[in-house]
Short mmCIF file of C-alpha atoms and ligand atoms in Angstrom, two decimals:
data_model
loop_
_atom_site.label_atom_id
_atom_site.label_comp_id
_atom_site.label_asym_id
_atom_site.label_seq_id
_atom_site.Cartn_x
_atom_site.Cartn_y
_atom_site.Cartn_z
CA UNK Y 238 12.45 9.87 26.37
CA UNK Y 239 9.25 8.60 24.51
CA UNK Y 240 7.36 11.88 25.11
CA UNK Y 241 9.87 14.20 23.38
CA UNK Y 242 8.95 12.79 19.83
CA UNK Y 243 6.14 14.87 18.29
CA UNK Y 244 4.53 12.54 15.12
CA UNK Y 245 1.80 13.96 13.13
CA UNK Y 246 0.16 11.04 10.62
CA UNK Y 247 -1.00 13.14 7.43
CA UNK Y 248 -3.36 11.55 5.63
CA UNK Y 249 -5.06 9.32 8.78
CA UNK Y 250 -6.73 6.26 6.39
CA UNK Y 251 -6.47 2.46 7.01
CA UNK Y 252 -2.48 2.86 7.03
CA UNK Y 253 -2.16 5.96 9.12
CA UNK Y 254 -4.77 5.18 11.83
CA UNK Y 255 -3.48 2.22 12.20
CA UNK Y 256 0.20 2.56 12.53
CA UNK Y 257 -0.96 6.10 14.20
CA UNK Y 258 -3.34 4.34 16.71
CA UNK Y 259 -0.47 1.98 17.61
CA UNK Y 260 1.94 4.39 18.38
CA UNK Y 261 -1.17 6.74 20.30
CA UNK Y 262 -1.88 2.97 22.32
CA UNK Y 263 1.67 2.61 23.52
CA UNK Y 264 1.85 6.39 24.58
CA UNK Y 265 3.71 7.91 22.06
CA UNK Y 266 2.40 11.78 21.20
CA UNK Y 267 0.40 11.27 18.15
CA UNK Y 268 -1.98 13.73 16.10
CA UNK Y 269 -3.52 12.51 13.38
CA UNK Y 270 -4.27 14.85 10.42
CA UNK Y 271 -8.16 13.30 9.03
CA UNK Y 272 -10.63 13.85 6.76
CA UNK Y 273 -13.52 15.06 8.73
CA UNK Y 274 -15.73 11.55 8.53
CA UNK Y 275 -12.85 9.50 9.99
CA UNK Y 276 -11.93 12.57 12.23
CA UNK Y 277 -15.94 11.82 13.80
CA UNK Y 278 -15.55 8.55 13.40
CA UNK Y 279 -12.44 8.77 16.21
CA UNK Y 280 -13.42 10.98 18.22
CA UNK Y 281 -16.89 8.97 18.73
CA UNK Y 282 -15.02 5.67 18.89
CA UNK Y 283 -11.12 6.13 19.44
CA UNK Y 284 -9.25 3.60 17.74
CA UNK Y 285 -9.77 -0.06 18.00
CA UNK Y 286 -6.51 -1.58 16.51
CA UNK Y 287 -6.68 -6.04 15.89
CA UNK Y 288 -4.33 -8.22 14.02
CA UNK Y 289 -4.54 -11.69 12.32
CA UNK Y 290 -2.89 -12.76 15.41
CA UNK Y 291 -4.93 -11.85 17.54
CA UNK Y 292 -3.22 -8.65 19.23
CA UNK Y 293 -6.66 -6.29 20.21
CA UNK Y 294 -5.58 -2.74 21.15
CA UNK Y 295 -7.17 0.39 21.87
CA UNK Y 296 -6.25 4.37 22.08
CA UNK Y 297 -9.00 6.16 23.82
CA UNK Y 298 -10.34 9.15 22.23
CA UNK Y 299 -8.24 11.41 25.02
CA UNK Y 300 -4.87 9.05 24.08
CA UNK Y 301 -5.23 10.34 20.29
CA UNK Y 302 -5.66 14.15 18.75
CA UNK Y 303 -7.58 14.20 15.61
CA UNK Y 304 -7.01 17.20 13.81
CA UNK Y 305 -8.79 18.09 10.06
CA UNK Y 306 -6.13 20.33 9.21
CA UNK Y 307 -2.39 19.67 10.67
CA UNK Y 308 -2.19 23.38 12.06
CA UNK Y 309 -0.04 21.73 14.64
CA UNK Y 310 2.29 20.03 12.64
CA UNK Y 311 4.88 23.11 13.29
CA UNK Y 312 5.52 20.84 16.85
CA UNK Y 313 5.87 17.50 14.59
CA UNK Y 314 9.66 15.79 14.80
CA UNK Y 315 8.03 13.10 12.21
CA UNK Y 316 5.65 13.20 9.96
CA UNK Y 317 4.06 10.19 8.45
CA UNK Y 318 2.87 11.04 5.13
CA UNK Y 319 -0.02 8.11 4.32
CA UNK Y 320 -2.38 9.18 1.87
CA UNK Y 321 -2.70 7.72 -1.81
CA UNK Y 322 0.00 8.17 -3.78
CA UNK Y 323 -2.64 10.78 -6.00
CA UNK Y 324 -2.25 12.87 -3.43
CA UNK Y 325 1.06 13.26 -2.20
CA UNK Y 326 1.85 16.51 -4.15
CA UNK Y 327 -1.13 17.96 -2.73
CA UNK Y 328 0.01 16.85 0.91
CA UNK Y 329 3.30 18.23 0.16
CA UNK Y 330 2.20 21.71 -0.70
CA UNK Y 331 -0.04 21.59 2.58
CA UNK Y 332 2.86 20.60 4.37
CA UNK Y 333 5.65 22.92 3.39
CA UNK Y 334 4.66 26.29 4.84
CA UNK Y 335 4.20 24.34 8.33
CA UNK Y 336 7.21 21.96 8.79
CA UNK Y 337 10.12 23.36 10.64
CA UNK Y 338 13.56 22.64 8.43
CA UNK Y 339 14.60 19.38 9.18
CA UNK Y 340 11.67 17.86 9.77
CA UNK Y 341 11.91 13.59 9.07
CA UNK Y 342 9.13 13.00 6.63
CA UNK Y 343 8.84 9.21 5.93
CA UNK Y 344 6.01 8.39 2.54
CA UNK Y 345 4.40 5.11 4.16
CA UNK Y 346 2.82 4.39 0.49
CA UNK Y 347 3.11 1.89 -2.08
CA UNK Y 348 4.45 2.62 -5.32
CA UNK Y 349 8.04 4.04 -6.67
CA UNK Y 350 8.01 7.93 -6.58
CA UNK Y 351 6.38 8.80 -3.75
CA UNK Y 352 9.06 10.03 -1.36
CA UNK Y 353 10.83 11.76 -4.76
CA UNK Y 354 7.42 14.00 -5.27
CA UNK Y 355 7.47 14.94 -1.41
CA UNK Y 356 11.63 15.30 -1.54
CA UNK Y 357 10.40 18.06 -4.59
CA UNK Y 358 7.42 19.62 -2.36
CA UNK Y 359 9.72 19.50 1.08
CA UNK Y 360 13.09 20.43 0.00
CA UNK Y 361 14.10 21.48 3.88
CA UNK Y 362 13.12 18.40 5.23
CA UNK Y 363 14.19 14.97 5.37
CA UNK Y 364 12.41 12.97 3.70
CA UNK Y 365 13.00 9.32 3.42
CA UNK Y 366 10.50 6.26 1.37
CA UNK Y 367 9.13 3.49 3.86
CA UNK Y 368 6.63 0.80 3.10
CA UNK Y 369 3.79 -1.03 5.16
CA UNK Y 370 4.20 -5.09 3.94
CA UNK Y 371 1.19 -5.53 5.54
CA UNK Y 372 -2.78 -5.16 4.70
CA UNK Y 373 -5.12 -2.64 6.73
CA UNK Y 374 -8.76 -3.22 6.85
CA UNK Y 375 -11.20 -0.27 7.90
CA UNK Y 376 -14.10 -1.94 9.84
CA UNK Y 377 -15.87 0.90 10.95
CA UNK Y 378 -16.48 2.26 14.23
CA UNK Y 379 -12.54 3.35 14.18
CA UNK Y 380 -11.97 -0.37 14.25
CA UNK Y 381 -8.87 -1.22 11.81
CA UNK Y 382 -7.85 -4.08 11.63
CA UNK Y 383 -4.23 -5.80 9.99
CA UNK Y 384 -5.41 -8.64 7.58
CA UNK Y 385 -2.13 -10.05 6.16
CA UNK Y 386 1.68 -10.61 7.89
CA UNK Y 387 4.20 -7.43 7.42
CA UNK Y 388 6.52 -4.98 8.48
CA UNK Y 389 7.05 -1.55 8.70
CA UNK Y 390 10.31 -0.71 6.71
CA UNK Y 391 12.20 2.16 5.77
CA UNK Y 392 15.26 3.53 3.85
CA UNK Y 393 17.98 3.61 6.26
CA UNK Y 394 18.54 6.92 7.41
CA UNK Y 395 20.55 8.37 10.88
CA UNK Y 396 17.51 10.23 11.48
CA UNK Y 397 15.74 7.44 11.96
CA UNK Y 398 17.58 6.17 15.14
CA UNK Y 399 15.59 8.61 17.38
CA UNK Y 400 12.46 7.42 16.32
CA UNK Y 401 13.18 3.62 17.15
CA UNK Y 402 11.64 3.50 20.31
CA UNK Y 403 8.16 4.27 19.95
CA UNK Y 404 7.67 2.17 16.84
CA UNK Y 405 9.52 -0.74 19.20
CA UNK Y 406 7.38 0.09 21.56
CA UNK Y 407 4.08 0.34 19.31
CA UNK Y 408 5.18 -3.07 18.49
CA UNK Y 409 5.59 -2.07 14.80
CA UNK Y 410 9.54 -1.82 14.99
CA UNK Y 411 10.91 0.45 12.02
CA UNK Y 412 13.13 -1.74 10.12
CA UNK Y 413 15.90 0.05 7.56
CA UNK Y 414 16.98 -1.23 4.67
CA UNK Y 415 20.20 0.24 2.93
CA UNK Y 416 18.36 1.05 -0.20
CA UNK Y 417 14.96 0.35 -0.60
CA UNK Y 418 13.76 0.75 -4.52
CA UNK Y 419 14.14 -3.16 -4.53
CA UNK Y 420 11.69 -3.82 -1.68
CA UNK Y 421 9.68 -1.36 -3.30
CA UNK Y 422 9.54 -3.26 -6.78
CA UNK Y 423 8.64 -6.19 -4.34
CA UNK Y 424 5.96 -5.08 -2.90
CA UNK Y 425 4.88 -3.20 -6.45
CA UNK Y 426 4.67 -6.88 -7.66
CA UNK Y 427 2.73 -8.09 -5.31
CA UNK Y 428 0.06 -5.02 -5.44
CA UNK Y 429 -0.44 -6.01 -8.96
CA UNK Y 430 -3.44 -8.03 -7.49
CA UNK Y 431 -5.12 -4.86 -6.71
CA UNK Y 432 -6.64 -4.38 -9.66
CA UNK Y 433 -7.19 -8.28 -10.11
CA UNK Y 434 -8.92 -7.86 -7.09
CA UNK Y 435 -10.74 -4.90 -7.14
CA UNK Y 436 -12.07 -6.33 -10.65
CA UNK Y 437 -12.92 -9.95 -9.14
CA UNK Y 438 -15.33 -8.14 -6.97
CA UNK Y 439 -14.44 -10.93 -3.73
CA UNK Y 440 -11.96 -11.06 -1.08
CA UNK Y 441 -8.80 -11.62 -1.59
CA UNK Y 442 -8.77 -15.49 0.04
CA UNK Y 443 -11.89 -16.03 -2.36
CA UNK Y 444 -9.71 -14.83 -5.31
CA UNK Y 445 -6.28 -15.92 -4.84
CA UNK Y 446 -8.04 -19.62 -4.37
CA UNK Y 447 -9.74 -19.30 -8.16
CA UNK Y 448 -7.36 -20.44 -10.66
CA UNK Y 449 -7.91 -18.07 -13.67
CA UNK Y 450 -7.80 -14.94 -11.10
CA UNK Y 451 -4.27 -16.30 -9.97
CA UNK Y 452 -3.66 -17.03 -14.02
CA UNK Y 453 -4.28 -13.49 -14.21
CA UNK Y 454 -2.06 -12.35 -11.81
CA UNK Y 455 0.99 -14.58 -12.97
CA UNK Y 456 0.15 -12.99 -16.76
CA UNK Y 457 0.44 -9.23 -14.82
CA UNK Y 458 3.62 -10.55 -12.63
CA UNK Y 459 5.60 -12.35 -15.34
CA UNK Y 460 5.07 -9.15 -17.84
CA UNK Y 461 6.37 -6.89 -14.96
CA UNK Y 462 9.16 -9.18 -14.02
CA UNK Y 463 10.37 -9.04 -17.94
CA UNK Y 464 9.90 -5.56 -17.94
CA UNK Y 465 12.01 -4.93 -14.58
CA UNK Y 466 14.72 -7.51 -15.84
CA UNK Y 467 15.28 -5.28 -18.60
CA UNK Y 468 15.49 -2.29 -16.34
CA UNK Y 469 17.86 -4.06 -14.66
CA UNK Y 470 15.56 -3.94 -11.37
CA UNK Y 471 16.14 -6.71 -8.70
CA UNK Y 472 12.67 -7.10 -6.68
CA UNK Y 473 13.36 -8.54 -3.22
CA UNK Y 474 11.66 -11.59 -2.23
CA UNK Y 475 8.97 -10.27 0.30
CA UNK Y 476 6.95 -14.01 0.71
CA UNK Y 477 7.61 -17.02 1.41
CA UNK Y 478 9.00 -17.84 -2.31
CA UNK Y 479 10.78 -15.85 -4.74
CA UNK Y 480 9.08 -14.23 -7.68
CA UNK Y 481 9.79 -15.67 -10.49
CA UNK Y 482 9.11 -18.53 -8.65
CA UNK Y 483 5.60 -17.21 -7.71
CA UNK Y 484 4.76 -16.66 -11.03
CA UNK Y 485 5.45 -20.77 -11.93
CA UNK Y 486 2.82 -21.38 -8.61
CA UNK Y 487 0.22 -19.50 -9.24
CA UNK Y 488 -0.89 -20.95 -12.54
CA UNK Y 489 -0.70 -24.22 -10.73
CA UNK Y 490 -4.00 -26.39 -10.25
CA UNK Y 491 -6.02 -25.17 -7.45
CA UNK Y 492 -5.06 -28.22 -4.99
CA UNK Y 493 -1.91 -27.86 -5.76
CA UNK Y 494 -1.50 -24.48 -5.11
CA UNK Y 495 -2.91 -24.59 -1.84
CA UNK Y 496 -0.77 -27.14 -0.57
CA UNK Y 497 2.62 -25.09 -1.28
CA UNK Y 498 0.78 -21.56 -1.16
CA UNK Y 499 2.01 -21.10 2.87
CA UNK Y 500 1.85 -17.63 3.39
CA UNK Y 501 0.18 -16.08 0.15
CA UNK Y 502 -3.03 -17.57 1.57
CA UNK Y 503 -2.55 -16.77 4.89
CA UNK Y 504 -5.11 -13.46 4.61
CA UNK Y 505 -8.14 -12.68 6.55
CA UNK Y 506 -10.88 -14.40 4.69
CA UNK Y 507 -12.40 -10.87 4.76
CA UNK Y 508 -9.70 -8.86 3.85
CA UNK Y 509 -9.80 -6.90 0.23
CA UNK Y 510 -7.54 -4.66 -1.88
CA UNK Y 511 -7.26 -1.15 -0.83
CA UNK Y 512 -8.00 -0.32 -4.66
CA UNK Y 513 -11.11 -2.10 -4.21
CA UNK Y 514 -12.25 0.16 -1.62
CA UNK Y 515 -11.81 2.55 -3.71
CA UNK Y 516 -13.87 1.74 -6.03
CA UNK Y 517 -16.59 1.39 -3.71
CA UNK Y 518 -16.46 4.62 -2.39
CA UNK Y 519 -16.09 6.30 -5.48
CA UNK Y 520 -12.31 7.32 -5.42
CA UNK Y 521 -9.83 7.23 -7.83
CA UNK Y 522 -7.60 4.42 -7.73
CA UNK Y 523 -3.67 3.83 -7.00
CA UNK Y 524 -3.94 2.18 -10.30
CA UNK Y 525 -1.59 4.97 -12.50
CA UNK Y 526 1.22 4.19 -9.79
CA UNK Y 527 0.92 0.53 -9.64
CA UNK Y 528 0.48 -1.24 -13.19
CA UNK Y 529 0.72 2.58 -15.05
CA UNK Y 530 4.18 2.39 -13.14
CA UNK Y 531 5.07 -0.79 -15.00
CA UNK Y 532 3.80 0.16 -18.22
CA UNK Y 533 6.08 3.60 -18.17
CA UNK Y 534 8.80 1.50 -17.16
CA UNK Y 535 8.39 -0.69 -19.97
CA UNK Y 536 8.52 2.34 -22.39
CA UNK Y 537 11.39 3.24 -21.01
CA UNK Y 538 13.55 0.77 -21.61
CA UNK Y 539 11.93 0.23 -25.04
CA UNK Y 540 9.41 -2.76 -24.67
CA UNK Y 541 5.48 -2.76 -23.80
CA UNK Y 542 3.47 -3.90 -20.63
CA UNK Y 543 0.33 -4.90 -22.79
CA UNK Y 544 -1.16 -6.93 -19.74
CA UNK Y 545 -0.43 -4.27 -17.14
CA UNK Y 546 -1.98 -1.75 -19.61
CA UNK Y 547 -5.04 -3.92 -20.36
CA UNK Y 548 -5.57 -3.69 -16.17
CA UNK Y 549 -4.82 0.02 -16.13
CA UNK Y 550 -7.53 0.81 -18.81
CA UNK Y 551 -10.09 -1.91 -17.10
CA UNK Y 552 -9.75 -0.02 -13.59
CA UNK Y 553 -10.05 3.09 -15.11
CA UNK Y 554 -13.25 1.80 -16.93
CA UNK Y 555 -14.51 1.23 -13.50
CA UNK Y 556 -13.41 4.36 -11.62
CA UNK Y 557 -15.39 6.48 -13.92
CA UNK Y 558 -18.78 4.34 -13.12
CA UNK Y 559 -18.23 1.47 -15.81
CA UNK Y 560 -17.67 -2.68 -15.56
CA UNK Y 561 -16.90 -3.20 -11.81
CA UNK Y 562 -16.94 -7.18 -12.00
CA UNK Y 563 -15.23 -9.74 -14.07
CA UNK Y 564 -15.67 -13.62 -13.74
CA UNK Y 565 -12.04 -15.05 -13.37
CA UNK Y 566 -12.21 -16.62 -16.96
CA UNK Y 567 -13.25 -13.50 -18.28
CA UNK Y 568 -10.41 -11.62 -17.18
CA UNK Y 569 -8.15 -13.86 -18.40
CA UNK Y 570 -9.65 -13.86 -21.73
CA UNK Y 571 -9.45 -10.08 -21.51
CA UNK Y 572 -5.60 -10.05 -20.64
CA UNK Y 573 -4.74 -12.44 -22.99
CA UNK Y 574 -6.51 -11.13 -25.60
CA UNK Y 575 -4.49 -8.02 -24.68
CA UNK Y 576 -1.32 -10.16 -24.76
CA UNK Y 577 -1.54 -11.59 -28.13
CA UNK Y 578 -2.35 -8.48 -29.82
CA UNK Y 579 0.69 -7.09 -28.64
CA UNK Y 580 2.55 -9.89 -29.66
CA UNK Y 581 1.30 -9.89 -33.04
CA UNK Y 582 1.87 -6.24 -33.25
CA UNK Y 583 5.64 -6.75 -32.36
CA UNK Y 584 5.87 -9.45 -34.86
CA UNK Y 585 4.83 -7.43 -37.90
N1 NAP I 743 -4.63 -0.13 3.17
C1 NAP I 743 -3.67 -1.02 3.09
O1 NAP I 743 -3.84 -2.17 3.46
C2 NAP I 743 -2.30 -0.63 2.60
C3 NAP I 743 -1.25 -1.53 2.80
C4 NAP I 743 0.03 -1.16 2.41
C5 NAP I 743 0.24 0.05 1.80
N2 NAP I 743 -0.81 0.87 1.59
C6 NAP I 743 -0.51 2.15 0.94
O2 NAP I 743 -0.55 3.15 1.94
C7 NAP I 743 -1.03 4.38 1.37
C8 NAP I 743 -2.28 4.77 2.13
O3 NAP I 743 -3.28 3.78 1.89
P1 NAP I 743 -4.61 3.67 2.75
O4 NAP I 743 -5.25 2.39 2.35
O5 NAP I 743 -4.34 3.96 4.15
O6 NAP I 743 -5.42 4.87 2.09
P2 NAP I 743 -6.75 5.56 2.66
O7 NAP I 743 -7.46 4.64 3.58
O8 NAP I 743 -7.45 6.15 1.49
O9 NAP I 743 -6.15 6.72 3.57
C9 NAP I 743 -5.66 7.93 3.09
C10 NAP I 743 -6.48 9.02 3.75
O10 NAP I 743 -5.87 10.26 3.50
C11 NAP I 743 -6.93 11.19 3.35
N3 NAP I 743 -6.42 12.43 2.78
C12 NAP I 743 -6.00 12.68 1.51
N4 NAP I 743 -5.61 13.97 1.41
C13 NAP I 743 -5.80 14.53 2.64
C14 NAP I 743 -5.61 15.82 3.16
N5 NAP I 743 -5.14 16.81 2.39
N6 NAP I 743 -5.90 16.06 4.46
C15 NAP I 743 -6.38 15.06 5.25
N7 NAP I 743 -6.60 13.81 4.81
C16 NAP I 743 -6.31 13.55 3.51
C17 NAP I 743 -7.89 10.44 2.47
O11 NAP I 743 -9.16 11.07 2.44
P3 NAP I 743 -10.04 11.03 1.06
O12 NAP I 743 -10.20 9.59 0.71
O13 NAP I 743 -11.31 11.69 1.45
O14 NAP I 743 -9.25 11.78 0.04
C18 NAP I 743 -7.91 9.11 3.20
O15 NAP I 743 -8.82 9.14 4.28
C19 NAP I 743 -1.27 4.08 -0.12
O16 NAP I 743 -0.15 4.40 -0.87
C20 NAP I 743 -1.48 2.57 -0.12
O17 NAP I 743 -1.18 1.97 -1.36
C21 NAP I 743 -2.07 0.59 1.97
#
């Protein structure tokens, strides 16, 4: 039963060869589609999958195919679309003279539109959004390694029911929700510390403990929630509190932060922001689909995101070679400064 699903990961990264690798350990038929450096990097090494909870798994090199272009994926049943959300068209246009009609397509990305710009690319297939809640950490050595708590989810879909199994088995089970855009907001929210963290230049644990960081990131999350309010957007609650509620915390007092934080600090002291990676390999960022997403929001429904656009234009500073590294007090000067213009603006 487990063999006859074909699933090609497009886009093998930290996501894909993780959640790939997973399925590939528990025997499902994986291929991963890879950039030639990680596609060496596997077939040297396999995959050596750990998890905050200790959980160490491994898919031998012969367990996984590696594949720099998917010139297999005609055989795929599922596809698994995980590259940054920059590149989706792209992987779309790859994609389209391959995939058989029908094909189940599910975006495991962050951000809003992903699964809409591969719907556009793919119109025979079936695609459907899905989010990873969880963090991925490349370690090298095709050793990847989940930093934070999270699930796998998915817009519900009937297609999805014959792909249960192996993600059960993987022990990543697929969950569905009925409509997803409000788990997507959620996690949006909560990757508004990308750039706050890409910018601190530390680990997340290292930031998230520093007051003015965390200042910082209540400024971005209160702005968004406003903005979403307005849109008449409902984020779900994907931590331990909800976000509004979040927002109140993090501007706490250090000590008392980390006695009610729980879960938020609950992160491999290690563990950084994707975006930040990024950075340090010389990419460009998520950043237009993350904050830029909030700050287009906010235009559309006739207000302004000036902290979310401050971060936009400070990451963008730093893709093309500039500032890289921002004291937590500084940023917070920055933002507000941001803030207060704006407001003074809207006042006149
Ligand atoms: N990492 C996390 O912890 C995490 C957690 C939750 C959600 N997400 C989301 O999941 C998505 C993937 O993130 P990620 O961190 O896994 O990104 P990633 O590590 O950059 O992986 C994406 C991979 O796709 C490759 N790629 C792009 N176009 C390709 C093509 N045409 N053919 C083959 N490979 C191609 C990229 O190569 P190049 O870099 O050379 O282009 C990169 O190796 C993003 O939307 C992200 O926000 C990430």
């Amino acid at each position: 039963m487990l063999n006859d699903v074909e699933i090609c990961v497009f886009g093998a990264g930290s996501i894909g060869c993780y959640v790939g690798g997973r399925l590939a350990a528990s025997r499902a038929r994986v291929t991963l589609v890879a950039r030639p450096r990680i596609a060496e990097e596997i077939a040297t090494n396999g995959l050596h999958l750990t998890d905050l909870h200790g959980s160490d798994l491994r898919a031998l090199p012969a367990q996984i195919r590696v594949e720099t272009a998917p010139v297999h994926a005609d055989r795929a049943d599922l596809v698994l679309v995980t590259v940054k959300s920059a590149d989706t068209a792209e992987a779309a246009r790859i994609l389209q003279p391959l995939l058989r009609r029908g094909t189940v397509v599910i975006s495991i990305q962050n951000g809003i539109s992903n699964a809409d710009v591969l719907r556009g690319g793919l119109p025979d297939c079936v695609v459907v959004p899905g989010i990873a809640t969880f963090n991925v950490l490349p370690r090298g050595n095709g050793h990847f390694h989940q930093g934070t708590e999270g699930e796998l989810i998915a817009q519900d879909d009937p297609e999805l029911e014959r792909f249960a199994v192996p993600f059960r088995n993987a022990g990543l089970p697929l969950l569905r929700r009925a409509d997803l855009v409000p788990t997507q907001w959620g996690k949006l929210l909560l990757n508004l510390n990308n750039p706050i963290n890409a910018l601190s230049n530390v680990p997340l644990l290292e930031e998230l403990s520093q007051r003015s960081y965390r200042r910082c990131l209540a400024l971005a999350q209160g702005e968004a929630l406003e903005v979403m309010k307005r849109a008449d957007i409902r984020p779900t609650q994907l931590i331990g509190v909800p976000p509004g509620v979040m927002v109140k915390m993090l501007g706490a007092p250090s000590v008392v932060f980390k006695r009610v934080a729980g879960k938020v600090l609950a992160v491999d002291p290690v563990a950084r922001s994707s975006m930040w990676e990024d950075l340090e390999r010389g990419r460009i960022t998520e950043i237009d689909y993350l904050s830029g997403e909030i700050v287009r929001l906010a235009e559309k429904v006739g207000t302004t995101a000036p902290v979310n656009a401050r971060l936009t234009a400070l990451i963008k500073v730093a893709e093309s070679g500039g500032r890289r590294e921002w004291t937590g007090k500084e940023l917070l000067r920055t933002l507000l400064a941001a803030r207060d213009a704006d407001n003074a603006n809207t006042a006149v």
